[in-house]
Amino acid sequence: MTRPKIYLFGDSITEGSFEVGGWGASLANHYCRTADVVLRGYSGYNTRWALKVLDRVFPASHGGTETAPVAAVTVFFGANDASLPDRYSGFQHVPPHEFKENLRSIVSFFKKRWPTSHVLLITPPPIDEDARLRHPYGENPQGLPERTNEAAGEYARACIAVGGECEIPVVDIWTKMQQFPDWRRDYLSDGLHLTQGGNQVVFEELIRKLRDEGLSLESMPVDLPLISDIDRDDPLNAFL
């Protein structure tokens, strides 16, 4: 068999997802005998920039088809789009209406490129504004957080709306994480990026959606025989 691919496309929360305890690493471990999880994360990127590089990140292969089927693509943007326009990260800001249009275009790109693949959106996480003041990414002369949880929520709702319009699944981590009293401490390392606990939330919610889409381990063929399927008396028969 040719292992299918699962692409992870997003910003720094995707780029860092293969760190120890990361949600991407957990996903790769989960599908270790059934699919190749391929990382395409770009720290600091918003949906406007992502649209500009789609063809370079996902070039059409010779003949217009992938050598390996693409089972799924996750699209995880919004944290940078939601930067406030009048704060020090304003150059990353994308207005909500454009963010929605960009997401629609990204989804359309993947659906045209790989018509049978499952595209899943992931909302931006919630924001701990006090932690953002303690961990700024640059000079902050205003002394104000460059992101707010209110703005992140607006972009999360926009992401959910696009998922509904496109009839594709959405992993709403903005809402899910805030269901726990200590979400700021337990799930966010600097008010934006994820702790191992936060990564685990993304992984668990994403796996649930992938199963709903038919990508459970039970439904996917295994690459080469499992040790439990090899006959002790005639091992090589398993490889005929």
Short mmCIF file of N, CA and C in Angstrom, two decimals, residues 70-231:
data_model
loop_
_atom_site.label_atom_id
_atom_site.label_comp_id
_atom_site.label_asym_id
_atom_site.label_seq_id
_atom_site.Cartn_x
_atom_site.Cartn_y
_atom_site.Cartn_z
N VAL A 70 -3.95 12.02 -0.44
CA VAL A 70 -4.02 12.95 0.70
C VAL A 70 -5.34 12.68 1.42
N ALA A 71 -5.23 12.14 2.62
CA ALA A 71 -6.44 11.78 3.37
C ALA A 71 -7.09 12.99 4.00
N ALA A 72 -6.27 13.93 4.50
CA ALA A 72 -6.83 15.07 5.21
C ALA A 72 -5.84 16.22 5.24
N VAL A 73 -6.37 17.43 5.41
CA VAL A 73 -5.58 18.64 5.57
C VAL A 73 -6.19 19.44 6.72
N THR A 74 -5.36 19.82 7.69
CA THR A 74 -5.84 20.74 8.73
C THR A 74 -5.39 22.15 8.38
N VAL A 75 -6.27 23.11 8.59
CA VAL A 75 -5.99 24.52 8.32
C VAL A 75 -6.17 25.27 9.64
N PHE A 76 -5.05 25.77 10.18
CA PHE A 76 -5.03 26.29 11.54
C PHE A 76 -4.43 27.70 11.52
N PHE A 77 -5.27 28.69 11.18
CA PHE A 77 -4.85 30.09 11.17
C PHE A 77 -5.83 30.92 11.98
N GLY A 78 -5.47 32.17 12.20
CA GLY A 78 -6.37 33.10 12.87
C GLY A 78 -5.73 33.82 14.04
N ALA A 79 -4.77 33.17 14.70
CA ALA A 79 -4.13 33.81 15.85
C ALA A 79 -3.39 35.08 15.46
N ASN A 80 -2.78 35.09 14.27
CA ASN A 80 -2.06 36.28 13.81
C ASN A 80 -3.00 37.26 13.10
N ASP A 81 -3.96 36.73 12.36
CA ASP A 81 -4.97 37.60 11.74
C ASP A 81 -5.65 38.47 12.79
N ALA A 82 -5.82 37.90 14.00
CA ALA A 82 -6.54 38.58 15.08
C ALA A 82 -5.69 39.58 15.84
N SER A 83 -4.41 39.76 15.46
CA SER A 83 -3.60 40.82 16.07
C SER A 83 -4.31 42.15 15.89
N LEU A 84 -4.30 42.98 16.92
CA LEU A 84 -5.01 44.25 16.84
C LEU A 84 -4.27 45.21 15.91
N PRO A 85 -4.98 45.91 15.03
CA PRO A 85 -4.32 46.72 13.99
C PRO A 85 -3.54 47.91 14.53
N ASP A 86 -3.86 48.37 15.74
CA ASP A 86 -3.20 49.56 16.28
C ASP A 86 -2.17 49.21 17.36
N ARG A 87 -1.77 47.95 17.42
CA ARG A 87 -0.77 47.52 18.40
C ARG A 87 0.50 47.09 17.66
N TYR A 88 1.53 46.64 18.40
CA TYR A 88 2.84 46.43 17.78
C TYR A 88 2.89 45.27 16.81
N SER A 89 1.90 44.37 16.84
CA SER A 89 1.82 43.29 15.84
C SER A 89 0.80 43.59 14.76
N GLY A 90 0.48 44.87 14.60
CA GLY A 90 -0.55 45.26 13.64
C GLY A 90 -0.26 44.86 12.21
N PHE A 91 1.02 44.69 11.86
CA PHE A 91 1.35 44.31 10.48
C PHE A 91 0.85 42.90 10.14
N GLN A 92 0.51 42.11 11.16
CA GLN A 92 -0.03 40.76 10.93
C GLN A 92 -1.55 40.76 10.85
N HIS A 93 -2.18 41.86 11.16
CA HIS A 93 -3.64 41.92 11.24
C HIS A 93 -4.30 41.72 9.87
N VAL A 94 -5.37 40.94 9.87
CA VAL A 94 -6.23 40.77 8.70
C VAL A 94 -7.67 41.00 9.17
N PRO A 95 -8.42 41.90 8.56
CA PRO A 95 -9.79 42.16 9.00
C PRO A 95 -10.65 40.90 8.95
N PRO A 96 -11.64 40.79 9.84
CA PRO A 96 -12.46 39.57 9.90
C PRO A 96 -13.11 39.17 8.58
N HIS A 97 -13.62 40.14 7.83
CA HIS A 97 -14.28 39.79 6.57
C HIS A 97 -13.28 39.20 5.58
N GLU A 98 -12.06 39.75 5.56
CA GLU A 98 -11.04 39.20 4.66
C GLU A 98 -10.56 37.84 5.16
N PHE A 99 -10.44 37.70 6.47
CA PHE A 99 -10.07 36.41 7.06
C PHE A 99 -11.02 35.30 6.60
N LYS A 100 -12.31 35.59 6.63
CA LYS A 100 -13.30 34.59 6.19
C LYS A 100 -13.12 34.27 4.71
N GLU A 101 -12.94 35.30 3.90
CA GLU A 101 -12.77 35.08 2.46
C GLU A 101 -11.49 34.29 2.18
N ASN A 102 -10.43 34.61 2.92
CA ASN A 102 -9.18 33.88 2.74
C ASN A 102 -9.34 32.41 3.11
N LEU A 103 -10.02 32.14 4.21
CA LEU A 103 -10.26 30.75 4.59
C LEU A 103 -11.05 30.00 3.52
N ARG A 104 -12.07 30.66 2.98
CA ARG A 104 -12.85 30.03 1.90
C ARG A 104 -11.95 29.69 0.72
N SER A 105 -11.05 30.61 0.38
CA SER A 105 -10.16 30.38 -0.75
C SER A 105 -9.18 29.25 -0.47
N ILE A 106 -8.68 29.17 0.75
CA ILE A 106 -7.76 28.09 1.12
C ILE A 106 -8.46 26.75 1.05
N VAL A 107 -9.67 26.69 1.59
CA VAL A 107 -10.45 25.45 1.54
C VAL A 107 -10.71 25.05 0.09
N SER A 108 -11.09 26.02 -0.73
CA SER A 108 -11.37 25.75 -2.14
C SER A 108 -10.12 25.22 -2.85
N PHE A 109 -8.97 25.77 -2.54
CA PHE A 109 -7.71 25.30 -3.13
C PHE A 109 -7.51 23.82 -2.85
N PHE A 110 -7.67 23.43 -1.60
CA PHE A 110 -7.44 22.03 -1.24
C PHE A 110 -8.50 21.11 -1.84
N LYS A 111 -9.73 21.58 -1.90
CA LYS A 111 -10.80 20.74 -2.46
C LYS A 111 -10.60 20.53 -3.96
N LYS A 112 -10.07 21.52 -4.63
CA LYS A 112 -9.79 21.36 -6.06
C LYS A 112 -8.55 20.50 -6.27
N ARG A 113 -7.55 20.67 -5.43
CA ARG A 113 -6.30 19.93 -5.57
C ARG A 113 -6.50 18.45 -5.25
N TRP A 114 -7.24 18.19 -4.16
CA TRP A 114 -7.46 16.81 -3.71
C TRP A 114 -8.95 16.62 -3.38
N PRO A 115 -9.77 16.36 -4.38
CA PRO A 115 -11.22 16.34 -4.18
C PRO A 115 -11.73 15.34 -3.14
N THR A 116 -10.99 14.27 -2.91
CA THR A 116 -11.47 13.26 -1.96
C THR A 116 -10.93 13.45 -0.54
N SER A 117 -10.06 14.45 -0.36
CA SER A 117 -9.47 14.65 0.96
C SER A 117 -10.44 15.37 1.88
N HIS A 118 -10.24 15.20 3.18
CA HIS A 118 -11.03 15.88 4.19
C HIS A 118 -10.27 17.12 4.65
N VAL A 119 -10.91 18.27 4.56
CA VAL A 119 -10.32 19.52 5.03
C VAL A 119 -10.97 19.88 6.36
N LEU A 120 -10.15 20.14 7.36
CA LEU A 120 -10.65 20.50 8.68
C LEU A 120 -10.07 21.84 9.10
N LEU A 121 -10.91 22.71 9.61
CA LEU A 121 -10.48 24.00 10.14
C LEU A 121 -10.29 23.90 11.65
N ILE A 122 -9.31 24.63 12.16
CA ILE A 122 -9.09 24.73 13.60
C ILE A 122 -9.13 26.21 13.98
N THR A 123 -9.92 26.56 14.97
CA THR A 123 -10.02 27.96 15.37
C THR A 123 -8.76 28.40 16.11
N PRO A 124 -8.51 29.71 16.15
CA PRO A 124 -7.42 30.17 17.02
C PRO A 124 -7.74 29.86 18.47
N PRO A 125 -6.72 29.74 19.30
CA PRO A 125 -6.95 29.48 20.73
C PRO A 125 -7.39 30.74 21.45
N PRO A 126 -7.85 30.61 22.68
CA PRO A 126 -8.12 31.80 23.48
C PRO A 126 -6.82 32.51 23.85
N ILE A 127 -6.93 33.74 24.30
CA ILE A 127 -5.78 34.58 24.62
C ILE A 127 -5.81 34.98 26.09
N ASP A 128 -4.67 34.85 26.75
CA ASP A 128 -4.49 35.36 28.10
C ASP A 128 -3.75 36.69 27.97
N GLU A 129 -4.48 37.78 28.12
CA GLU A 129 -3.91 39.10 27.85
C GLU A 129 -2.82 39.49 28.84
N ASP A 130 -2.96 39.11 30.11
CA ASP A 130 -1.93 39.42 31.09
C ASP A 130 -0.62 38.73 30.73
N ALA A 131 -0.71 37.48 30.29
CA ALA A 131 0.49 36.75 29.89
C ALA A 131 1.12 37.34 28.64
N ARG A 132 0.30 37.87 27.74
CA ARG A 132 0.87 38.50 26.54
C ARG A 132 1.68 39.74 26.93
N LEU A 133 1.29 40.44 27.98
CA LEU A 133 2.09 41.58 28.43
C LEU A 133 3.41 41.13 29.06
N ARG A 134 3.39 39.97 29.71
CA ARG A 134 4.60 39.45 30.34
C ARG A 134 5.56 38.84 29.31
N HIS A 135 5.02 38.42 28.16
CA HIS A 135 5.83 37.74 27.15
C HIS A 135 5.66 38.40 25.78
N PRO A 136 6.02 39.67 25.64
CA PRO A 136 5.86 40.33 24.33
C PRO A 136 6.84 39.77 23.31
N TYR A 137 6.48 39.85 22.03
CA TYR A 137 7.34 39.35 20.96
C TYR A 137 8.23 40.44 20.37
N GLY A 138 8.10 41.64 20.90
CA GLY A 138 8.91 42.74 20.40
C GLY A 138 8.72 43.95 21.30
N GLU A 139 9.24 45.09 20.88
CA GLU A 139 9.07 46.31 21.65
C GLU A 139 7.58 46.66 21.74
N ASN A 140 7.14 46.98 22.94
CA ASN A 140 5.72 47.27 23.16
C ASN A 140 5.60 48.62 23.89
N PRO A 141 5.85 49.72 23.18
CA PRO A 141 5.86 51.03 23.84
C PRO A 141 4.51 51.43 24.43
N GLN A 142 3.43 50.87 23.90
CA GLN A 142 2.11 51.22 24.43
C GLN A 142 1.81 50.53 25.75
N GLY A 143 2.51 49.43 26.01
CA GLY A 143 2.24 48.68 27.23
C GLY A 143 0.88 48.00 27.21
N LEU A 144 0.40 47.66 26.02
CA LEU A 144 -0.90 47.03 25.87
C LEU A 144 -0.74 45.69 25.15
N PRO A 145 -1.59 44.71 25.44
CA PRO A 145 -1.49 43.43 24.73
C PRO A 145 -1.81 43.59 23.26
N GLU A 146 -1.04 42.89 22.42
CA GLU A 146 -1.24 43.00 20.97
C GLU A 146 -2.39 42.13 20.47
N ARG A 147 -2.88 41.27 21.36
CA ARG A 147 -4.02 40.41 21.06
C ARG A 147 -4.94 40.42 22.27
N THR A 148 -6.24 40.22 22.03
CA THR A 148 -7.19 40.10 23.13
C THR A 148 -8.03 38.84 22.92
N ASN A 149 -8.57 38.35 24.01
CA ASN A 149 -9.41 37.17 23.89
C ASN A 149 -10.71 37.49 23.16
N GLU A 150 -11.19 38.70 23.32
CA GLU A 150 -12.41 39.10 22.60
C GLU A 150 -12.19 39.04 21.09
N ALA A 151 -11.05 39.55 20.62
CA ALA A 151 -10.75 39.51 19.19
C ALA A 151 -10.56 38.07 18.72
N ALA A 152 -9.86 37.27 19.51
CA ALA A 152 -9.67 35.86 19.14
C ALA A 152 -11.01 35.15 19.00
N GLY A 153 -11.94 35.49 19.88
CA GLY A 153 -13.27 34.88 19.80
C GLY A 153 -14.00 35.26 18.53
N GLU A 154 -13.82 36.50 18.08
CA GLU A 154 -14.46 36.93 16.83
C GLU A 154 -13.92 36.12 15.65
N TYR A 155 -12.63 35.87 15.64
CA TYR A 155 -12.03 35.10 14.55
C TYR A 155 -12.38 33.62 14.67
N ALA A 156 -12.52 33.13 15.89
CA ALA A 156 -12.96 31.74 16.07
C ALA A 156 -14.37 31.56 15.51
N ARG A 157 -15.26 32.52 15.80
CA ARG A 157 -16.63 32.44 15.27
C ARG A 157 -16.63 32.55 13.75
N ALA A 158 -15.75 33.38 13.20
CA ALA A 158 -15.64 33.49 11.74
C ALA A 158 -15.19 32.16 11.14
N CYS A 159 -14.25 31.50 11.78
CA CYS A 159 -13.77 30.21 11.32
C CYS A 159 -14.89 29.18 11.34
N ILE A 160 -15.67 29.17 12.41
CA ILE A 160 -16.80 28.25 12.52
C ILE A 160 -17.82 28.53 11.43
N ALA A 161 -18.06 29.80 11.14
CA ALA A 161 -19.02 30.17 10.10
C ALA A 161 -18.56 29.67 8.73
N VAL A 162 -17.28 29.80 8.44
CA VAL A 162 -16.75 29.33 7.15
C VAL A 162 -16.87 27.80 7.07
N GLY A 163 -16.60 27.12 8.17
CA GLY A 163 -16.77 25.68 8.18
C GLY A 163 -18.19 25.28 7.84
N GLY A 164 -19.16 26.01 8.40
CA GLY A 164 -20.56 25.73 8.08
C GLY A 164 -20.88 25.99 6.63
N GLU A 165 -20.38 27.10 6.10
CA GLU A 165 -20.63 27.43 4.69
C GLU A 165 -20.03 26.38 3.76
N CYS A 166 -18.83 25.92 4.09
CA CYS A 166 -18.12 24.96 3.24
C CYS A 166 -18.48 23.51 3.56
N GLU A 167 -19.29 23.33 4.59
CA GLU A 167 -19.72 21.99 5.02
C GLU A 167 -18.53 21.09 5.35
N ILE A 168 -17.62 21.64 6.15
CA ILE A 168 -16.46 20.88 6.59
C ILE A 168 -16.36 20.99 8.12
N PRO A 169 -15.66 20.06 8.75
CA PRO A 169 -15.55 20.07 10.22
C PRO A 169 -14.70 21.22 10.74
N VAL A 170 -15.02 21.67 11.94
CA VAL A 170 -14.25 22.70 12.63
C VAL A 170 -13.91 22.22 14.03
N VAL A 171 -12.65 22.33 14.41
CA VAL A 171 -12.22 22.04 15.77
C VAL A 171 -12.18 23.38 16.51
N ASP A 172 -13.12 23.58 17.42
CA ASP A 172 -13.26 24.87 18.11
C ASP A 172 -12.51 24.83 19.43
N ILE A 173 -11.21 25.09 19.38
CA ILE A 173 -10.44 25.05 20.62
C ILE A 173 -10.61 26.33 21.44
N TRP A 174 -11.04 27.42 20.80
CA TRP A 174 -11.29 28.65 21.55
C TRP A 174 -12.35 28.41 22.61
N THR A 175 -13.41 27.73 22.25
CA THR A 175 -14.47 27.42 23.20
C THR A 175 -14.08 26.28 24.13
N LYS A 176 -13.51 25.23 23.55
CA LYS A 176 -13.20 24.03 24.34
C LYS A 176 -12.26 24.34 25.49
N MET A 177 -11.20 25.08 25.23
CA MET A 177 -10.22 25.34 26.28
C MET A 177 -10.82 26.15 27.42
N GLN A 178 -11.71 27.07 27.10
CA GLN A 178 -12.26 27.94 28.13
C GLN A 178 -13.33 27.26 28.98
N GLN A 179 -13.63 26.02 28.68
CA GLN A 179 -14.54 25.25 29.52
C GLN A 179 -13.88 24.78 30.81
N PHE A 180 -12.56 24.96 30.89
CA PHE A 180 -11.80 24.52 32.06
C PHE A 180 -11.35 25.75 32.85
N PRO A 181 -11.56 25.74 34.18
CA PRO A 181 -11.30 26.95 34.99
C PRO A 181 -9.89 27.50 34.87
N ASP A 182 -8.89 26.64 34.81
CA ASP A 182 -7.50 27.10 34.81
C ASP A 182 -6.88 27.06 33.42
N TRP A 183 -7.67 27.36 32.39
CA TRP A 183 -7.19 27.23 31.01
C TRP A 183 -6.00 28.13 30.74
N ARG A 184 -5.95 29.31 31.34
CA ARG A 184 -4.83 30.23 31.07
C ARG A 184 -3.50 29.61 31.50
N ARG A 185 -3.48 29.01 32.68
CA ARG A 185 -2.26 28.42 33.21
C ARG A 185 -1.97 27.06 32.59
N ASP A 186 -3.02 26.25 32.42
CA ASP A 186 -2.83 24.86 32.01
C ASP A 186 -2.61 24.69 30.52
N TYR A 187 -3.16 25.59 29.70
CA TYR A 187 -3.16 25.35 28.26
C TYR A 187 -2.31 26.32 27.45
N LEU A 188 -1.92 27.46 28.05
CA LEU A 188 -1.16 28.47 27.31
C LEU A 188 0.18 28.72 27.98
N SER A 189 1.25 28.71 27.19
CA SER A 189 2.59 28.91 27.74
C SER A 189 2.97 30.37 27.87
N ASP A 190 2.44 31.21 26.98
CA ASP A 190 2.79 32.63 26.96
C ASP A 190 1.58 33.50 26.65
N GLY A 191 0.41 32.95 26.90
CA GLY A 191 -0.82 33.68 26.60
C GLY A 191 -1.36 33.42 25.22
N LEU A 192 -0.59 32.71 24.38
CA LEU A 192 -1.01 32.41 23.01
C LEU A 192 -0.64 30.98 22.61
N HIS A 193 0.65 30.65 22.73
CA HIS A 193 1.10 29.32 22.33
C HIS A 193 0.74 28.29 23.40
N LEU A 194 0.82 27.03 23.01
CA LEU A 194 0.23 25.97 23.82
C LEU A 194 1.26 25.26 24.71
N THR A 195 0.82 24.92 25.91
CA THR A 195 1.57 24.00 26.76
C THR A 195 1.31 22.58 26.25
N GLN A 196 1.95 21.60 26.90
CA GLN A 196 1.66 20.22 26.53
C GLN A 196 0.19 19.90 26.78
N GLY A 197 -0.38 20.47 27.84
CA GLY A 197 -1.81 20.26 28.09
C GLY A 197 -2.67 20.85 27.00
N GLY A 198 -2.30 22.04 26.53
CA GLY A 198 -3.04 22.66 25.44
C GLY A 198 -2.92 21.87 24.15
N ASN A 199 -1.72 21.37 23.89
CA ASN A 199 -1.51 20.51 22.72
C ASN A 199 -2.36 19.25 22.80
N GLN A 200 -2.50 18.72 23.99
CA GLN A 200 -3.30 17.50 24.15
C GLN A 200 -4.77 17.77 23.84
N VAL A 201 -5.25 18.95 24.20
CA VAL A 201 -6.64 19.31 23.87
C VAL A 201 -6.83 19.34 22.36
N VAL A 202 -5.90 19.98 21.65
CA VAL A 202 -5.99 20.05 20.19
C VAL A 202 -5.97 18.64 19.60
N PHE A 203 -5.05 17.81 20.06
CA PHE A 203 -4.94 16.45 19.56
C PHE A 203 -6.24 15.67 19.77
N GLU A 204 -6.76 15.69 20.97
CA GLU A 204 -7.97 14.92 21.28
C GLU A 204 -9.17 15.40 20.47
N GLU A 205 -9.33 16.71 20.35
CA GLU A 205 -10.45 17.24 19.58
C GLU A 205 -10.29 16.93 18.09
N LEU A 206 -9.07 17.01 17.59
CA LEU A 206 -8.82 16.74 16.18
C LEU A 206 -9.04 15.26 15.86
N ILE A 207 -8.56 14.38 16.71
CA ILE A 207 -8.76 12.95 16.50
C ILE A 207 -10.25 12.62 16.47
N ARG A 208 -11.02 13.26 17.32
CA ARG A 208 -12.46 13.01 17.34
C ARG A 208 -13.09 13.39 15.99
N LYS A 209 -12.68 14.53 15.46
CA LYS A 209 -13.22 14.96 14.16
C LYS A 209 -12.76 14.05 13.03
N LEU A 210 -11.50 13.64 13.06
CA LEU A 210 -10.98 12.75 12.02
C LEU A 210 -11.71 11.40 12.05
N ARG A 211 -11.99 10.91 13.23
CA ARG A 211 -12.76 9.66 13.33
C ARG A 211 -14.14 9.84 12.72
N ASP A 212 -14.76 10.98 13.01
CA ASP A 212 -16.09 11.26 12.45
C ASP A 212 -16.05 11.28 10.92
N GLU A 213 -14.90 11.65 10.36
CA GLU A 213 -14.73 11.71 8.91
C GLU A 213 -14.33 10.36 8.32
N GLY A 214 -14.25 9.34 9.15
CA GLY A 214 -13.92 8.00 8.66
C GLY A 214 -12.44 7.66 8.70
N LEU A 215 -11.65 8.49 9.39
CA LEU A 215 -10.20 8.26 9.45
C LEU A 215 -9.81 7.69 10.81
N SER A 216 -10.50 6.66 11.23
CA SER A 216 -10.14 5.95 12.45
C SER A 216 -9.10 4.89 12.13
N LEU A 217 -8.34 4.48 13.13
CA LEU A 217 -7.34 3.44 12.91
C LEU A 217 -7.99 2.14 12.44
N GLU A 218 -9.19 1.89 12.94
CA GLU A 218 -9.89 0.66 12.59
C GLU A 218 -10.29 0.62 11.12
N SER A 219 -10.49 1.79 10.53
CA SER A 219 -10.98 1.84 9.15
C SER A 219 -9.87 2.00 8.12
N MET A 220 -8.64 2.21 8.59
CA MET A 220 -7.53 2.48 7.66
C MET A 220 -6.60 1.27 7.59
N PRO A 221 -6.17 0.89 6.37
CA PRO A 221 -5.26 -0.25 6.24
C PRO A 221 -3.91 0.02 6.88
N VAL A 222 -3.31 -1.03 7.42
CA VAL A 222 -2.01 -0.93 8.07
C VAL A 222 -0.91 -1.17 7.04
N ASP A 223 0.17 -0.40 7.15
CA ASP A 223 1.31 -0.54 6.26
C ASP A 223 2.14 -1.76 6.68
N LEU A 224 2.08 -2.82 5.86
CA LEU A 224 2.80 -4.07 6.08
C LEU A 224 2.20 -4.85 7.27
N PRO A 225 2.43 -6.15 7.30
CA PRO A 225 1.79 -6.98 8.33
C PRO A 225 2.21 -6.60 9.74
N LEU A 226 1.25 -6.64 10.65
CA LEU A 226 1.55 -6.47 12.06
C LEU A 226 2.23 -7.73 12.59
N ILE A 227 3.03 -7.58 13.63
CA ILE A 227 3.72 -8.73 14.19
C ILE A 227 2.72 -9.80 14.64
N SER A 228 1.55 -9.36 15.08
CA SER A 228 0.54 -10.32 15.53
C SER A 228 -0.05 -11.13 14.39
N ASP A 229 0.15 -10.68 13.14
CA ASP A 229 -0.39 -11.38 11.97
C ASP A 229 0.64 -12.28 11.30
N ILE A 230 1.84 -12.31 11.84
CA ILE A 230 2.89 -13.12 11.23
C ILE A 230 2.91 -14.51 11.86
N ASP A 231 2.83 -15.52 11.01
CA ASP A 231 2.81 -16.92 11.44
C ASP A 231 4.18 -17.31 11.99
#
